[in-house]
Short mmCIF file of C-alpha atoms in Angstrom, two decimals:
data_model
loop_
_atom_site.label_atom_id
_atom_site.label_comp_id
_atom_site.label_asym_id
_atom_site.label_seq_id
_atom_site.Cartn_x
_atom_site.Cartn_y
_atom_site.Cartn_z
CA MET N 92 -17.73 -32.40 121.18
CA ASP N 93 -14.15 -31.45 120.37
CA ALA N 94 -13.52 -28.90 117.63
CA CYS N 95 -12.47 -31.71 115.28
CA GLY N 96 -15.24 -34.07 116.38
CA GLU N 97 -14.41 -37.73 116.84
CA ARG N 98 -10.82 -38.75 116.16
CA PHE N 99 -10.71 -41.95 114.10
CA VAL N 100 -7.58 -44.11 114.26
CA ILE N 101 -6.55 -46.88 111.84
CA VAL N 102 -3.48 -49.07 112.31
CA SER N 103 -1.61 -51.74 110.37
CA GLY N 104 1.90 -52.93 111.20
CA ASP N 105 4.13 -49.87 111.64
CA CYS N 106 1.53 -47.51 110.13
CA ARG N 107 -0.93 -45.44 112.12
CA ALA N 108 -3.21 -42.74 110.69
CA GLU N 109 -5.62 -40.38 112.45
CA VAL N 110 -8.58 -38.73 110.71
CA ASP N 111 -11.01 -36.05 111.90
CA GLU N 112 -14.79 -36.35 111.85
CA VAL N 113 -15.15 -32.60 111.26
CA GLY N 114 -13.62 -31.83 107.88
CA GLY N 115 -12.75 -35.46 107.15
CA GLY N 116 -9.07 -34.53 107.00
CA LEU N 117 -5.84 -36.28 107.89
CA ALA N 118 -4.85 -35.45 111.46
CA GLY N 119 -1.66 -37.50 111.68
CA PHE N 120 0.31 -40.30 110.04
CA VAL N 121 3.25 -42.32 111.37
CA GLN N 122 5.17 -44.98 109.46
CA GLY N 123 8.36 -46.76 110.41
CA GLY N 124 8.49 -45.01 113.77
CA ARG N 125 8.65 -41.55 112.16
CA VAL N 126 5.99 -38.87 111.96
CA ARG N 127 5.15 -38.37 108.25
CA VAL N 128 2.61 -35.53 108.44
CA GLU N 129 2.16 -32.72 110.93
CA PRO N 130 -0.41 -33.83 113.53
CA HIS N 131 -2.86 -31.62 115.34
CA PRO N 132 -4.94 -32.17 118.48
CA PRO N 133 -8.72 -32.71 118.23
CA THR N 134 -9.47 -29.85 120.60
CA ALA N 135 -8.83 -27.03 118.10
CA ARG N 136 -9.37 -26.54 114.38
CA PRO N 137 -6.24 -27.48 112.39
CA ALA N 138 -3.94 -24.54 111.72
CA LYS N 139 -3.16 -23.28 108.22
CA GLY N 140 -5.41 -25.86 106.52
CA SER N 141 -3.42 -28.77 107.95
CA GLY N 142 -4.68 -32.09 106.60
CA ALA N 143 -7.77 -30.59 104.97
CA VAL N 144 -9.89 -32.06 102.18
CA LEU N 145 -10.26 -29.39 99.48
CA ALA N 146 -13.50 -29.98 97.57
CA PRO N 147 -15.39 -29.16 95.41
CA TRP N 148 -12.45 -26.95 94.49
CA PRO N 149 -8.95 -26.45 95.92
CA ASN N 150 -7.19 -23.15 96.55
CA ARG N 151 -8.90 -19.82 95.80
CA VAL N 152 -11.75 -18.39 93.73
CA ARG N 153 -11.19 -14.72 92.97
CA GLY N 154 -13.76 -12.66 94.85
CA GLY N 155 -15.78 -15.87 95.26
CA ARG N 156 -17.28 -15.13 91.83
CA TRP N 157 -17.56 -17.47 88.86
CA SER N 158 -20.06 -18.31 86.13
CA LEU N 159 -21.73 -21.58 85.13
CA ARG N 160 -23.34 -21.69 81.70
CA GLY N 161 -23.89 -17.95 81.83
CA ALA N 162 -25.35 -17.89 85.34
CA ALA N 163 -23.37 -15.78 87.82
CA GLN N 164 -22.32 -17.56 91.03
CA GLN N 165 -21.26 -15.87 94.29
CA LEU N 166 -19.63 -18.04 96.95
CA ALA N 167 -19.19 -17.08 100.58
CA LEU N 168 -15.91 -15.23 101.11
CA THR N 169 -14.16 -17.71 103.39
CA GLU N 170 -10.86 -15.84 103.07
CA PRO N 171 -12.34 -12.51 104.18
CA ALA N 172 -9.09 -10.54 104.53
CA ALA N 173 -8.33 -11.13 100.84
CA GLY N 174 -11.96 -11.23 99.73
CA ASN N 175 -11.80 -14.72 98.20
CA ALA N 176 -13.46 -18.09 98.59
CA ILE N 177 -10.88 -20.70 99.58
CA HIS N 178 -10.52 -24.48 99.68
CA GLY N 179 -14.04 -25.60 98.96
CA LEU N 180 -17.08 -26.29 101.11
CA LEU N 181 -16.26 -29.32 103.27
CA ARG N 182 -13.46 -28.26 105.61
CA HIS N 183 -15.68 -27.45 108.58
CA VAL N 184 -18.64 -29.81 108.21
CA GLY N 185 -19.26 -33.08 109.99
CA TRP N 186 -18.53 -36.14 107.87
CA THR N 187 -20.53 -39.37 108.18
CA LEU N 188 -18.82 -42.62 109.12
CA ALA N 189 -19.77 -45.10 106.38
CA ASP N 190 -17.46 -48.02 107.22
CA ARG N 191 -14.65 -48.80 109.61
CA ALA N 192 -12.14 -51.60 110.14
CA GLY N 193 -8.79 -51.85 111.90
CA ASP N 194 -6.85 -50.60 108.88
CA ARG N 195 -9.58 -48.85 106.90
CA LEU N 196 -11.95 -45.91 107.32
CA VAL N 197 -14.66 -44.59 105.01
CA LEU N 198 -16.20 -41.13 105.46
CA THR N 199 -18.75 -39.29 103.33
CA ALA N 200 -20.01 -35.73 103.07
CA VAL N 201 -22.19 -33.74 100.68
CA ALA N 202 -21.56 -30.23 99.45
CA PRO N 203 -25.22 -29.17 99.11
CA VAL N 204 -26.75 -26.58 96.84
CA GLN N 205 -26.06 -23.16 98.36
CA PRO N 206 -25.20 -19.61 97.27
CA GLY N 207 -22.47 -19.94 94.67
CA TRP N 208 -22.75 -23.72 94.32
CA PRO N 209 -25.57 -24.98 92.08
CA GLN N 210 -25.46 -28.82 92.28
CA PRO N 211 -25.04 -31.21 95.23
CA VAL N 212 -21.80 -33.21 95.17
CA ARG N 213 -21.09 -36.22 97.38
CA VAL N 214 -17.50 -36.98 98.37
CA ARG N 215 -16.60 -40.42 99.74
CA ILE N 216 -13.06 -40.90 101.08
CA THR N 217 -11.48 -44.22 101.99
CA TYR N 218 -8.33 -44.05 104.12
CA THR N 219 -6.28 -47.28 104.25
CA VAL N 220 -2.98 -48.11 105.95
CA GLY N 221 -0.75 -51.08 105.18
CA ALA N 222 2.70 -52.16 104.07
CA GLY N 223 2.74 -49.49 101.38
CA GLY N 224 1.91 -46.67 103.77
CA LEU N 225 -1.24 -44.56 103.59
CA GLY N 226 -3.64 -44.77 100.66
CA VAL N 227 -6.48 -42.30 100.07
CA GLU N 228 -9.24 -43.07 97.58
CA THR N 229 -11.77 -40.35 96.79
CA GLU N 230 -15.00 -41.02 94.94
CA VAL N 231 -16.97 -37.95 93.89
CA GLU N 232 -20.49 -37.98 92.51
CA ASN N 233 -22.83 -35.29 91.25
CA LEU N 234 -26.19 -35.89 92.95
CA GLY N 235 -27.92 -33.15 91.00
CA PHE N 236 -29.53 -32.82 87.58
CA ALA N 237 -26.91 -31.02 85.48
CA PRO N 238 -23.13 -31.19 85.03
CA VAL N 239 -20.96 -29.16 87.39
CA PRO N 240 -17.21 -28.41 87.34
CA PHE N 241 -15.13 -29.95 90.10
CA GLY N 242 -11.65 -29.80 91.53
CA LEU N 243 -10.04 -31.77 94.34
CA GLY N 244 -7.06 -31.18 96.59
CA PHE N 245 -5.56 -32.18 99.93
CA HIS N 246 -3.41 -30.21 102.38
CA PRO N 247 -0.89 -32.41 104.24
CA TYR N 248 2.25 -30.94 105.80
CA LEU N 249 5.01 -33.49 105.24
CA ARG N 250 7.59 -34.43 107.86
CA VAL N 251 10.44 -36.89 108.26
CA GLY N 252 10.22 -37.55 111.98
CA ASP N 253 11.70 -34.73 114.02
CA VAL N 254 14.06 -33.48 111.31
CA PRO N 255 13.64 -29.68 110.99
CA ALA N 256 11.97 -28.60 107.76
CA ASP N 257 14.97 -26.44 106.85
CA ASP N 258 17.13 -29.58 106.77
CA LEU N 259 14.88 -31.37 104.28
CA GLU N 260 15.42 -31.55 100.53
CA LEU N 261 12.33 -31.11 98.34
CA THR N 262 11.74 -32.89 95.04
CA LEU N 263 8.65 -32.09 92.94
CA ALA N 264 7.31 -33.74 89.79
CA ALA N 265 6.37 -30.26 88.50
CA ARG N 266 7.56 -28.71 85.24
CA THR N 267 5.88 -25.29 85.45
CA ARG N 268 5.12 -22.55 87.95
CA LEU N 269 1.93 -20.47 87.84
CA PRO N 270 2.67 -16.76 88.35
CA LEU N 271 0.63 -15.47 91.28
CA ARG N 272 -0.27 -12.02 92.52
CA GLU N 273 -1.86 -11.97 95.96
CA GLN N 274 -2.12 -15.78 95.63
CA LEU N 275 -4.22 -15.60 92.44
CA PRO N 276 -3.12 -16.34 88.85
CA ASP N 277 -1.27 -13.51 87.13
CA GLY N 278 -0.51 -15.00 83.73
CA PRO N 279 -0.05 -18.40 82.09
CA PRO N 280 2.16 -21.13 83.57
CA GLU N 281 5.87 -20.62 83.00
CA PRO N 282 8.53 -23.32 82.61
CA LEU N 283 10.62 -23.81 85.75
CA ASP N 284 14.06 -22.27 85.28
CA ARG N 285 15.37 -25.06 87.49
CA PRO N 286 13.59 -28.19 88.70
CA PHE N 287 12.94 -28.89 92.35
CA ALA N 288 15.12 -31.98 92.57
CA GLY N 289 16.71 -32.32 95.97
CA THR N 290 16.35 -28.59 96.70
CA LEU N 291 17.28 -27.71 100.27
CA LEU N 292 14.36 -25.98 101.99
CA ALA N 293 16.60 -23.74 104.11
CA GLY N 294 16.32 -20.27 102.58
CA THR N 295 13.53 -21.37 100.23
CA GLU N 296 10.27 -19.50 100.91
CA LEU N 297 7.31 -20.90 99.00
CA ASP N 298 3.59 -20.34 98.69
CA ASP N 299 3.50 -21.28 95.04
CA ALA N 300 1.37 -23.26 92.60
CA PHE N 301 3.22 -25.66 90.32
CA GLY N 302 1.83 -27.46 87.28
CA GLY N 303 2.93 -29.99 84.72
CA CYS N 304 3.10 -32.70 87.39
CA VAL N 305 3.50 -35.96 85.47
CA PRO N 306 4.87 -39.41 86.27
CA ALA N 307 8.50 -40.12 85.55
CA GLU N 308 9.26 -42.32 82.56
CA GLY N 309 8.16 -45.88 83.28
CA ASP N 310 6.03 -44.86 86.26
CA ASP N 311 2.25 -44.56 86.60
CA LEU N 312 2.18 -42.05 89.46
CA VAL N 313 3.11 -38.46 90.19
CA ARG N 314 5.63 -38.35 93.06
CA HIS N 315 6.78 -35.53 95.35
CA ARG N 316 9.07 -36.08 98.34
CA VAL N 317 11.03 -34.57 101.16
CA VAL N 318 14.28 -36.24 102.21
CA ALA N 319 16.29 -35.91 105.44
CA PRO N 320 20.12 -35.75 105.66
CA ASP N 321 20.22 -39.45 106.66
CA GLY N 322 18.52 -40.42 103.38
CA GLY N 323 15.16 -41.23 104.92
CA GLY N 324 12.23 -39.56 103.23
CA THR N 325 8.48 -39.10 103.01
CA GLU N 326 6.89 -39.38 99.58
CA LEU N 327 3.50 -38.17 98.42
CA TRP N 328 2.27 -40.07 95.37
CA ALA N 329 -0.84 -39.37 93.31
CA ASP N 330 -2.76 -40.30 90.19
CA PRO N 331 -1.79 -38.27 87.08
CA ALA N 332 -5.11 -36.42 87.50
CA PHE N 333 -3.33 -34.49 90.26
CA GLY N 334 -1.37 -32.44 87.76
CA TRP N 335 -0.89 -29.50 90.14
CA VAL N 336 0.73 -29.04 93.53
CA GLN N 337 0.77 -26.07 95.91
CA VAL N 338 3.83 -25.86 98.16
CA PHE N 339 3.62 -23.68 101.27
CA THR N 340 6.45 -23.22 103.78
CA PRO N 341 5.19 -21.11 106.70
CA ALA N 342 7.72 -20.23 109.39
CA ASP N 343 5.12 -20.12 112.17
CA PHE N 344 3.34 -23.45 112.00
CA PRO N 345 2.17 -24.42 115.53
CA ARG N 346 3.89 -27.71 116.32
CA HIS N 347 2.40 -29.61 119.26
CA GLY N 348 4.97 -31.49 121.35
CA PRO N 349 4.25 -34.69 123.32
CA ASP N 350 4.37 -32.62 126.51
CA GLY N 351 1.61 -30.36 125.23
CA VAL N 352 3.94 -27.44 124.59
CA VAL N 353 3.27 -25.61 121.31
CA THR N 354 6.18 -24.06 119.42
CA ALA N 355 6.28 -22.12 116.17
CA ALA N 356 8.20 -24.11 113.59
CA ARG N 357 8.92 -24.13 109.88
CA ALA N 358 6.70 -26.58 108.01
CA VAL N 359 6.19 -27.67 104.41
CA ALA N 360 2.76 -28.32 102.92
CA VAL N 361 2.75 -30.35 99.72
CA GLU N 362 -0.81 -30.07 98.41
CA PRO N 363 -1.80 -32.29 95.45
CA MET N 364 -4.48 -30.61 93.33
CA THR N 365 -6.35 -31.58 90.18
CA CYS N 366 -6.54 -27.96 89.05
CA PRO N 367 -4.81 -24.62 89.74
CA PRO N 368 -5.99 -21.65 91.81
CA ASP N 369 -9.11 -19.90 90.44
CA ALA N 370 -9.87 -22.79 88.11
CA LEU N 371 -13.62 -22.17 88.38
CA ASN N 372 -12.92 -19.02 86.36
CA SER N 373 -10.09 -20.16 84.07
CA GLY N 374 -11.55 -23.62 83.45
CA THR N 375 -8.05 -25.10 83.56
CA ASP N 376 -8.04 -28.84 84.28
CA LEU N 377 -11.51 -28.87 85.84
CA ILE N 378 -13.27 -32.22 86.04
CA GLU N 379 -16.80 -32.18 84.61
CA LEU N 380 -19.01 -34.08 87.03
CA VAL N 381 -21.97 -35.54 85.14
CA PRO N 382 -24.88 -36.94 87.19
CA GLY N 383 -24.65 -40.72 87.39
CA GLU N 384 -20.94 -40.82 86.43
CA PRO N 385 -18.79 -40.95 89.61
CA GLN N 386 -15.09 -40.14 89.40
CA VAL N 387 -12.46 -41.92 91.51
CA LEU N 388 -9.01 -40.49 92.35
CA HIS N 389 -6.11 -41.78 94.45
CA TRP N 390 -3.13 -40.44 96.33
CA GLY N 391 -1.10 -41.46 99.35
CA ILE N 392 1.99 -41.09 101.53
CA THR N 393 4.78 -43.58 102.12
CA ALA N 394 8.23 -43.76 103.68
CA THR N 395 11.29 -43.90 101.43
CA GLY N 396 14.98 -44.55 101.96
#
């Protein structure tokens, strides 16, 4: 068994997406002959969270500690160097194939009761490709006996074919930035002194959480995008429930070439999130999952220009 388990492939027209069995995450997406997300091979775990499903919370929980109705919770410290719990409970588990067609894939997984997590939560993800690009529907359901807070995120690294990340311009739907210290909240959100609207990534170093992500006037969706010098772009759209986005621009992302050669390259992760870092402690924008009341959320990626 490869490190990522089975590699599922769905195709429609000029769209092709790859999804991992282990972690249930997006392992590649091509539309219009251009790579739209950083791919990774199935033989090794994806680097730097690439393509991951972040549930039942995204980002970090300070010290792995939080409280539910007065009961202290202690999660495993999955970011041991910093002493935090990071990116939920489903990144490294095997997902179950529930349905499969040429252009559609459905995977499910359960975050069971465990130290630091008191109610079982089932996550069902439907990946679909078509004329509009890639669509991702996530249904989450509390299988337990009492309400539990929930947050959802995803971790794609966006690309526009082979255009270097430094040559891309970044546009975000965000209005605020959350001050961070050691990647954890350090104060309330602050208004952006300048919007990210066609901001060149060259010289822009980010590992930042942005909030206030809302649709533009007359639109129903939150939209973030990267655009190449030739005007072609890759857009990430999401339901308004994804009011937060983490943007991460590592300089040493391992890019796998078609010849098998791996090079360190600049990359840009645009991570839609329903809540900010350490939301299990702050309570900010958490979704209350009530048994018997599933929640459904949508996001996707499409070519522009």
